[in-house]
Amino acid sequence: MLKIGVFSKLSRISIRMLRHYDEMGLLEPQTIDSFSGYRYYSEAQLPVAERITALKNMGFSLAAIKEIMENFEDPDALSHLLSVKKTEVLEEAADIQRRLLLLENTIAKLRKDGKAMSYSVSLKELPKRYVASVRQIIPSYNKEGLLWGILMQETAPLQLQDGDPCYTLAIFHDGEHKESDVDVEVQKSVKGTYADTEHVTFKTVDATLIASATYQGSYNKVGEVNEAVATWVRDNGYEFNGVSFFIYHISPHETSNSDEWVTEVCYPVKKK
């Protein structure tokens, strides 16, 4: 039998954590001296301690480790739990990669011109126009392509004539950022008049006064552009007057290279 101090050294787990594991029922002493209260562990518990440490290093919580240890002899259950954790870690890794990209882009911009953000905001009127429109609730913002697919597929037989100018844009009707089930409308300005299809509506949209900023690059920059527009609106005596939308000047439809995308972030405004 091993005293708790010796077991702590051999397992490389602190005495404090061993006591915590005991309280959780995760790793209980082999025996406790009824007179002295000393905890004793057996050499056979060292592999168990090693499993716990390995699982902690994988990122599992102690509660999850307890569940895994209870299912350790069930290969199917263990495989499932490990696979779920693997998926979580991959998602975390992707999130960290996005953060690194944002940091690298910001550092590069600072080195180039000493400014973390430099977007030119302009006030203009988006003219009255006739559009083909699809509006639906979609799972998330990055599924917007579903709407463009519907628009292109259902209008292909109509041989639409592009408007002059031809605006392709997406309107975010929720008025707030949502994690799922987002209300998005895509529009393309066209010439002539057409009958509605199953999901495509043709309509005239009134002229809109907007504050907008155009930038080149991936959609990760939208937060910076929003800040620039919000600052301009505040500093110039305007207020927001409707939901935001993007005008796609060069979109993923034209190129898969996100560095070449050109997007105009637009907010309807009015004078205070």
mmCIF file of C-alpha atoms in Angstrom:
data_model
loop_
_atom_site.group_PDB
_atom_site.id
_atom_site.type_symbol
_atom_site.label_atom_id
_atom_site.label_comp_id
_atom_site.label_asym_id
_atom_site.label_seq_id
_atom_site.Cartn_x
_atom_site.Cartn_y
_atom_site.Cartn_z
ATOM 1 C CA MET A 1 0.000 0.000 0.000
ATOM 2 C CA LEU A 2 1.171 3.542 -0.745
ATOM 3 C CA LYS A 3 0.681 6.596 1.437
ATOM 4 C CA ILE A 4 -0.989 9.502 -0.329
ATOM 5 C CA GLY A 5 2.292 11.442 -0.563
ATOM 6 C CA VAL A 6 4.092 8.567 -2.249
ATOM 7 C CA PHE A 7 1.158 7.931 -4.575
ATOM 8 C CA SER A 8 1.136 11.651 -5.412
ATOM 9 C CA LYS A 9 4.779 11.499 -6.500
ATOM 10 C CA LEU A 10 4.352 8.306 -8.505
ATOM 11 C CA SER A 11 1.153 9.470 -10.247
ATOM 12 C CA ARG A 12 2.304 13.109 -10.622
ATOM 13 C CA ILE A 13 -1.018 14.271 -9.192
ATOM 14 C CA SER A 14 -1.020 16.716 -6.294
ATOM 15 C CA ILE A 15 -2.370 15.653 -2.917
ATOM 16 C CA ARG A 16 -4.971 18.410 -3.195
ATOM 17 C CA MET A 17 -6.254 16.985 -6.486
ATOM 18 C CA LEU A 18 -6.191 13.412 -5.153
ATOM 19 C CA ARG A 19 -8.448 14.528 -2.320
ATOM 20 C CA HIS A 20 -10.717 16.266 -4.831
ATOM 21 C CA TYR A 21 -10.859 13.107 -6.962
ATOM 22 C CA ASP A 22 -11.782 11.187 -3.819
ATOM 23 C CA GLU A 23 -14.646 13.598 -3.047
ATOM 24 C CA MET A 24 -15.940 13.177 -6.608
ATOM 25 C CA GLY A 25 -15.717 9.411 -6.473
ATOM 26 C CA LEU A 26 -13.314 9.561 -9.413
ATOM 27 C CA LEU A 27 -10.302 7.989 -7.715
ATOM 28 C CA GLU A 28 -10.920 6.836 -4.171
ATOM 29 C CA PRO A 29 -8.177 5.519 -1.845
ATOM 30 C CA GLN A 30 -7.888 1.779 -1.558
ATOM 31 C CA THR A 31 -8.330 2.176 2.174
ATOM 32 C CA ILE A 32 -8.483 4.882 4.848
ATOM 33 C CA ASP A 33 -7.022 4.239 8.316
ATOM 34 C CA SER A 34 -9.949 4.529 10.696
ATOM 35 C CA PHE A 35 -7.719 5.780 13.510
ATOM 36 C CA SER A 36 -5.394 8.241 11.758
ATOM 37 C CA GLY A 37 -7.516 9.100 8.708
ATOM 38 C CA TYR A 38 -4.516 8.488 6.437
ATOM 39 C CA ARG A 39 -5.348 7.611 2.840
ATOM 40 C CA TYR A 40 -3.635 4.636 1.259
ATOM 41 C CA TYR A 41 -3.564 3.743 -2.427
ATOM 42 C CA SER A 42 -2.496 0.571 -4.194
ATOM 43 C CA GLU A 43 0.039 0.251 -7.007
ATOM 44 C CA ALA A 44 -2.817 -1.090 -9.161
ATOM 45 C CA GLN A 45 -4.426 2.364 -9.069
ATOM 46 C CA LEU A 46 -1.493 4.030 -10.822
ATOM 47 C CA PRO A 47 -2.788 3.123 -14.339
ATOM 48 C CA VAL A 48 -6.166 4.577 -13.367
ATOM 49 C CA ALA A 49 -4.476 7.820 -12.286
ATOM 50 C CA GLU A 50 -2.587 7.860 -15.597
ATOM 51 C CA ARG A 51 -5.862 7.513 -17.547
ATOM 52 C CA ILE A 52 -7.372 10.425 -15.645
ATOM 53 C CA THR A 53 -4.347 12.616 -16.392
ATOM 54 C CA ALA A 54 -4.398 11.646 -20.080
ATOM 55 C CA LEU A 55 -8.095 12.495 -20.352
ATOM 56 C CA LYS A 56 -7.509 15.857 -18.616
ATOM 57 C CA ASN A 57 -4.792 16.600 -21.162
ATOM 58 C CA MET A 58 -7.312 15.884 -23.932
ATOM 59 C CA GLY A 59 -9.489 18.638 -22.497
ATOM 60 C CA PHE A 60 -12.180 16.606 -20.776
ATOM 61 C CA SER A 61 -13.814 18.048 -17.667
ATOM 62 C CA LEU A 62 -13.651 16.019 -14.460
ATOM 63 C CA ALA A 63 -17.368 15.259 -14.742
ATOM 64 C CA ALA A 64 -16.825 13.930 -18.270
ATOM 65 C CA ILE A 65 -13.785 11.945 -17.115
ATOM 66 C CA LYS A 66 -15.903 10.301 -14.416
ATOM 67 C CA GLU A 67 -18.416 9.246 -17.076
ATOM 68 C CA ILE A 68 -15.641 7.925 -19.314
ATOM 69 C CA MET A 69 -14.042 5.976 -16.485
ATOM 70 C CA GLU A 70 -17.387 4.372 -15.734
ATOM 71 C CA ASN A 71 -17.601 3.257 -19.386
ATOM 72 C CA PHE A 72 -13.933 2.431 -19.869
ATOM 73 C CA GLU A 73 -14.579 -1.271 -20.370
ATOM 74 C CA ASP A 74 -17.254 -0.581 -23.028
ATOM 75 C CA PRO A 75 -15.341 0.048 -26.301
ATOM 76 C CA ASP A 76 -18.375 1.402 -28.171
ATOM 77 C CA ALA A 77 -19.343 3.875 -25.445
ATOM 78 C CA LEU A 78 -15.723 4.954 -25.003
ATOM 79 C CA SER A 79 -15.256 5.419 -28.749
ATOM 80 C CA HIS A 80 -18.384 7.565 -28.922
ATOM 81 C CA LEU A 81 -17.291 9.819 -26.055
ATOM 82 C CA LEU A 82 -13.830 10.256 -27.550
ATOM 83 C CA SER A 83 -15.273 10.995 -31.010
ATOM 84 C CA VAL A 84 -17.550 13.687 -29.589
ATOM 85 C CA LYS A 85 -14.562 15.296 -27.883
ATOM 86 C CA LYS A 86 -12.528 15.087 -31.072
ATOM 87 C CA THR A 87 -15.257 17.017 -32.912
ATOM 88 C CA GLU A 88 -15.276 19.675 -30.179
ATOM 89 C CA VAL A 89 -11.483 20.037 -30.343
ATOM 90 C CA LEU A 90 -11.558 20.354 -34.137
ATOM 91 C CA GLU A 91 -14.163 23.119 -33.843
ATOM 92 C CA GLU A 92 -12.044 24.882 -31.233
ATOM 93 C CA ALA A 93 -8.996 24.551 -33.490
ATOM 94 C CA ALA A 94 -10.909 26.108 -36.399
ATOM 95 C CA ASP A 95 -12.021 28.950 -34.147
ATOM 96 C CA ILE A 96 -8.442 29.532 -33.002
ATOM 97 C CA GLN A 97 -7.305 29.510 -36.628
ATOM 98 C CA ARG A 98 -9.858 32.224 -37.444
ATOM 99 C CA ARG A 99 -8.634 34.289 -34.505
ATOM 100 C CA LEU A 100 -5.030 33.886 -35.640
ATOM 101 C CA LEU A 101 -5.991 35.028 -39.133
ATOM 102 C CA LEU A 102 -7.698 38.127 -37.727
ATOM 103 C CA LEU A 103 -4.636 38.893 -35.596
ATOM 104 C CA GLU A 104 -2.281 38.412 -38.531
ATOM 105 C CA ASN A 105 -4.385 40.645 -40.785
ATOM 106 C CA THR A 106 -4.551 43.378 -38.150
ATOM 107 C CA ILE A 107 -0.810 43.198 -37.444
ATOM 108 C CA ALA A 108 -0.053 43.338 -41.164
ATOM 109 C CA LYS A 109 -2.307 46.373 -41.565
ATOM 110 C CA LEU A 110 -0.658 48.137 -38.622
ATOM 111 C CA ARG A 111 2.775 47.509 -40.087
ATOM 112 C CA LYS A 112 1.625 48.821 -43.445
ATOM 113 C CA ASP A 113 -0.018 52.111 -42.488
ATOM 114 C CA GLY A 114 -0.058 52.315 -38.692
ATOM 115 C CA LYS A 115 -3.835 52.087 -38.539
ATOM 116 C CA ALA A 116 -5.919 49.157 -37.392
ATOM 117 C CA MET A 117 -8.962 50.391 -39.273
ATOM 118 C CA SER A 118 -9.281 52.828 -42.156
ATOM 119 C CA TYR A 119 -12.546 52.524 -44.052
ATOM 120 C CA SER A 120 -14.046 55.408 -45.971
ATOM 121 C CA VAL A 121 -17.742 55.916 -45.226
ATOM 122 C CA SER A 122 -19.980 57.743 -47.689
ATOM 123 C CA LEU A 123 -23.561 58.986 -47.669
ATOM 124 C CA LYS A 124 -25.552 58.259 -50.817
ATOM 125 C CA GLU A 125 -28.938 57.289 -52.158
ATOM 126 C CA LEU A 126 -29.451 53.800 -53.514
ATOM 127 C CA PRO A 127 -31.837 54.435 -56.431
ATOM 128 C CA LYS A 128 -35.305 53.045 -56.944
ATOM 129 C CA ARG A 129 -35.048 49.679 -58.673
ATOM 130 C CA TYR A 130 -36.949 46.606 -59.845
ATOM 131 C CA VAL A 131 -35.625 43.394 -58.341
ATOM 132 C CA ALA A 132 -35.901 39.622 -58.254
ATOM 133 C CA SER A 133 -36.088 38.654 -54.589
ATOM 134 C CA VAL A 134 -35.935 35.520 -52.433
ATOM 135 C CA ARG A 135 -36.567 35.802 -48.697
ATOM 136 C CA GLN A 136 -36.447 32.832 -46.327
ATOM 137 C CA ILE A 137 -35.375 31.735 -42.873
ATOM 138 C CA ILE A 138 -32.043 29.951 -43.298
ATOM 139 C CA PRO A 139 -29.989 28.010 -40.708
ATOM 140 C CA SER A 140 -27.147 30.556 -40.457
ATOM 141 C CA TYR A 141 -25.598 33.497 -42.281
ATOM 142 C CA ASN A 142 -23.055 31.340 -44.068
ATOM 143 C CA LYS A 143 -25.913 29.448 -45.751
ATOM 144 C CA GLU A 144 -26.916 32.508 -47.777
ATOM 145 C CA GLY A 145 -25.814 30.678 -50.910
ATOM 146 C CA LEU A 146 -28.976 28.563 -50.640
ATOM 147 C CA LEU A 147 -31.058 31.643 -51.466
ATOM 148 C CA TRP A 148 -28.908 32.614 -54.428
ATOM 149 C CA GLY A 149 -29.182 29.057 -55.688
ATOM 150 C CA ILE A 150 -32.981 29.254 -55.573
ATOM 151 C CA LEU A 151 -32.994 32.620 -57.331
ATOM 152 C CA MET A 152 -30.682 31.482 -60.126
ATOM 153 C CA GLN A 153 -32.425 28.138 -60.631
ATOM 154 C CA GLU A 154 -35.992 29.455 -60.756
ATOM 155 C CA THR A 155 -35.213 32.478 -62.947
ATOM 156 C CA ALA A 156 -32.964 30.671 -65.437
ATOM 157 C CA PRO A 157 -35.871 29.983 -67.853
ATOM 158 C CA LEU A 158 -36.891 33.671 -67.715
ATOM 159 C CA GLN A 159 -33.622 34.911 -69.231
ATOM 160 C CA LEU A 160 -33.514 37.921 -66.904
ATOM 161 C CA GLN A 161 -31.950 41.138 -68.135
ATOM 162 C CA ASP A 162 -29.588 42.698 -65.585
ATOM 163 C CA GLY A 163 -30.497 46.095 -64.230
ATOM 164 C CA ASP A 164 -28.358 49.131 -64.997
ATOM 165 C CA PRO A 165 -26.643 49.283 -62.638
ATOM 166 C CA CYS A 166 -27.119 45.690 -61.499
ATOM 167 C CA TYR A 167 -27.139 45.441 -57.723
ATOM 168 C CA THR A 168 -26.831 42.046 -56.075
ATOM 169 C CA LEU A 169 -27.399 42.354 -52.363
ATOM 170 C CA ALA A 170 -28.453 40.564 -49.190
ATOM 171 C CA ILE A 171 -30.721 42.148 -46.561
ATOM 172 C CA PHE A 172 -30.614 40.965 -42.951
ATOM 173 C CA HIS A 173 -34.163 41.459 -41.703
ATOM 174 C CA ASP A 174 -33.774 40.344 -38.086
ATOM 175 C CA GLY A 175 -32.315 43.670 -37.027
ATOM 176 C CA GLU A 176 -30.014 41.820 -34.634
ATOM 177 C CA HIS A 177 -27.295 39.238 -34.827
ATOM 178 C CA LYS A 178 -28.636 35.705 -34.450
ATOM 179 C CA GLU A 179 -26.799 32.412 -34.060
ATOM 180 C CA SER A 180 -29.338 30.430 -36.091
ATOM 181 C CA ASP A 181 -32.625 30.646 -38.043
ATOM 182 C CA VAL A 182 -31.825 33.987 -39.662
ATOM 183 C CA ASP A 183 -34.222 35.996 -41.821
ATOM 184 C CA VAL A 184 -32.333 36.887 -45.011
ATOM 185 C CA GLU A 185 -33.445 38.274 -48.356
ATOM 186 C CA VAL A 186 -31.323 38.304 -51.501
ATOM 187 C CA GLN A 187 -32.060 40.664 -54.370
ATOM 188 C CA LYS A 188 -30.844 41.202 -57.889
ATOM 189 C CA SER A 189 -31.886 44.286 -59.853
ATOM 190 C CA VAL A 190 -33.308 43.490 -63.290
ATOM 191 C CA LYS A 191 -34.846 45.196 -66.337
ATOM 192 C CA GLY A 192 -38.380 44.515 -67.523
ATOM 193 C CA THR A 193 -41.219 42.841 -65.667
ATOM 194 C CA TYR A 194 -41.639 39.177 -64.827
ATOM 195 C CA ALA A 195 -44.159 36.861 -63.202
ATOM 196 C CA ASP A 196 -43.322 35.512 -59.748
ATOM 197 C CA THR A 197 -42.067 31.925 -59.519
ATOM 198 C CA GLU A 198 -42.529 29.507 -56.630
ATOM 199 C CA HIS A 199 -40.001 31.231 -54.380
ATOM 200 C CA VAL A 200 -38.914 34.318 -56.342
ATOM 201 C CA THR A 201 -40.848 37.573 -56.046
ATOM 202 C CA PHE A 202 -40.445 40.481 -58.449
ATOM 203 C CA LYS A 203 -41.027 43.926 -56.943
ATOM 204 C CA THR A 204 -40.070 47.578 -57.037
ATOM 205 C CA VAL A 205 -37.919 48.857 -54.189
ATOM 206 C CA ASP A 206 -37.947 52.546 -53.265
ATOM 207 C CA ALA A 207 -34.822 54.682 -53.182
ATOM 208 C CA THR A 208 -32.935 54.423 -49.876
ATOM 209 C CA LEU A 209 -30.563 56.869 -48.184
ATOM 210 C CA ILE A 210 -27.599 54.891 -46.860
ATOM 211 C CA ALA A 211 -24.280 55.286 -45.107
ATOM 212 C CA SER A 212 -21.925 52.701 -46.564
ATOM 213 C CA ALA A 213 -18.325 51.561 -46.652
ATOM 214 C CA THR A 214 -16.747 49.361 -49.300
ATOM 215 C CA TYR A 215 -13.865 47.039 -48.529
ATOM 216 C CA GLN A 216 -11.911 44.234 -50.153
ATOM 217 C CA GLY A 217 -11.313 40.887 -48.474
ATOM 218 C CA SER A 218 -13.088 38.206 -46.471
ATOM 219 C CA TYR A 219 -16.285 38.672 -44.476
ATOM 220 C CA ASN A 220 -14.239 38.483 -41.260
ATOM 221 C CA LYS A 221 -13.670 42.227 -41.670
ATOM 222 C CA VAL A 222 -17.347 43.130 -41.415
ATOM 223 C CA GLY A 223 -17.084 43.951 -37.691
ATOM 224 C CA GLU A 224 -14.441 46.607 -38.373
ATOM 225 C CA VAL A 225 -16.498 48.084 -41.201
ATOM 226 C CA ASN A 226 -19.605 48.182 -38.996
ATOM 227 C CA GLU A 227 -17.625 50.143 -36.415
ATOM 228 C CA ALA A 228 -16.490 52.638 -39.049
ATOM 229 C CA VAL A 229 -20.059 53.173 -40.274
ATOM 230 C CA ALA A 230 -21.433 53.491 -36.729
ATOM 231 C CA THR A 231 -18.783 56.089 -35.873
ATOM 232 C CA TRP A 232 -19.566 58.075 -39.034
ATOM 233 C CA VAL A 233 -23.314 58.001 -38.303
ATOM 234 C CA ARG A 234 -22.725 59.279 -34.775
ATOM 235 C CA ASP A 235 -20.244 61.983 -35.764
ATOM 236 C CA ASN A 236 -22.320 63.350 -38.654
ATOM 237 C CA GLY A 237 -25.693 63.773 -36.966
ATOM 238 C CA TYR A 238 -27.489 60.823 -38.529
ATOM 239 C CA GLU A 239 -29.299 57.827 -37.042
ATOM 240 C CA PHE A 240 -29.994 54.320 -38.285
ATOM 241 C CA ASN A 241 -33.254 53.921 -40.176
ATOM 242 C CA GLY A 242 -33.661 50.270 -41.107
ATOM 243 C CA VAL A 243 -31.882 46.938 -41.305
ATOM 244 C CA SER A 244 -28.440 46.519 -42.798
ATOM 245 C CA PHE A 245 -27.591 44.931 -46.130
ATOM 246 C CA PHE A 246 -24.549 44.010 -48.199
ATOM 247 C CA ILE A 247 -24.018 44.906 -51.835
ATOM 248 C CA TYR A 248 -21.763 42.336 -53.467
ATOM 249 C CA HIS A 249 -19.522 43.967 -56.071
ATOM 250 C CA ILE A 250 -17.256 40.917 -56.332
ATOM 251 C CA SER A 251 -18.710 37.884 -54.554
ATOM 252 C CA PRO A 252 -17.833 34.203 -54.051
ATOM 253 C CA HIS A 253 -19.854 33.610 -57.232
ATOM 254 C CA GLU A 254 -17.149 35.399 -59.221
ATOM 255 C CA THR A 255 -14.089 34.084 -57.371
ATOM 256 C CA SER A 256 -13.312 31.623 -54.595
ATOM 257 C CA ASN A 257 -10.363 33.772 -53.480
ATOM 258 C CA SER A 258 -11.665 35.707 -50.460
ATOM 259 C CA ASP A 259 -8.884 38.297 -50.837
ATOM 260 C CA GLU A 260 -10.567 39.432 -54.070
ATOM 261 C CA TRP A 261 -14.108 39.826 -52.706
ATOM 262 C CA VAL A 262 -15.436 43.392 -52.705
ATOM 263 C CA THR A 263 -18.365 44.101 -50.403
ATOM 264 C CA GLU A 264 -20.261 47.276 -49.584
ATOM 265 C CA VAL A 265 -21.709 47.320 -46.066
ATOM 266 C CA CYS A 266 -24.840 49.498 -46.067
ATOM 267 C CA TYR A 267 -27.074 50.990 -43.365
ATOM 268 C CA PRO A 268 -30.222 53.010 -44.113
ATOM 269 C CA VAL A 269 -29.993 56.330 -42.248
ATOM 270 C CA LYS A 270 -31.867 59.563 -41.698
ATOM 271 C CA LYS A 271 -30.920 62.968 -40.356
ATOM 272 C CA LYS A 272 -31.600 63.464 -36.658
#
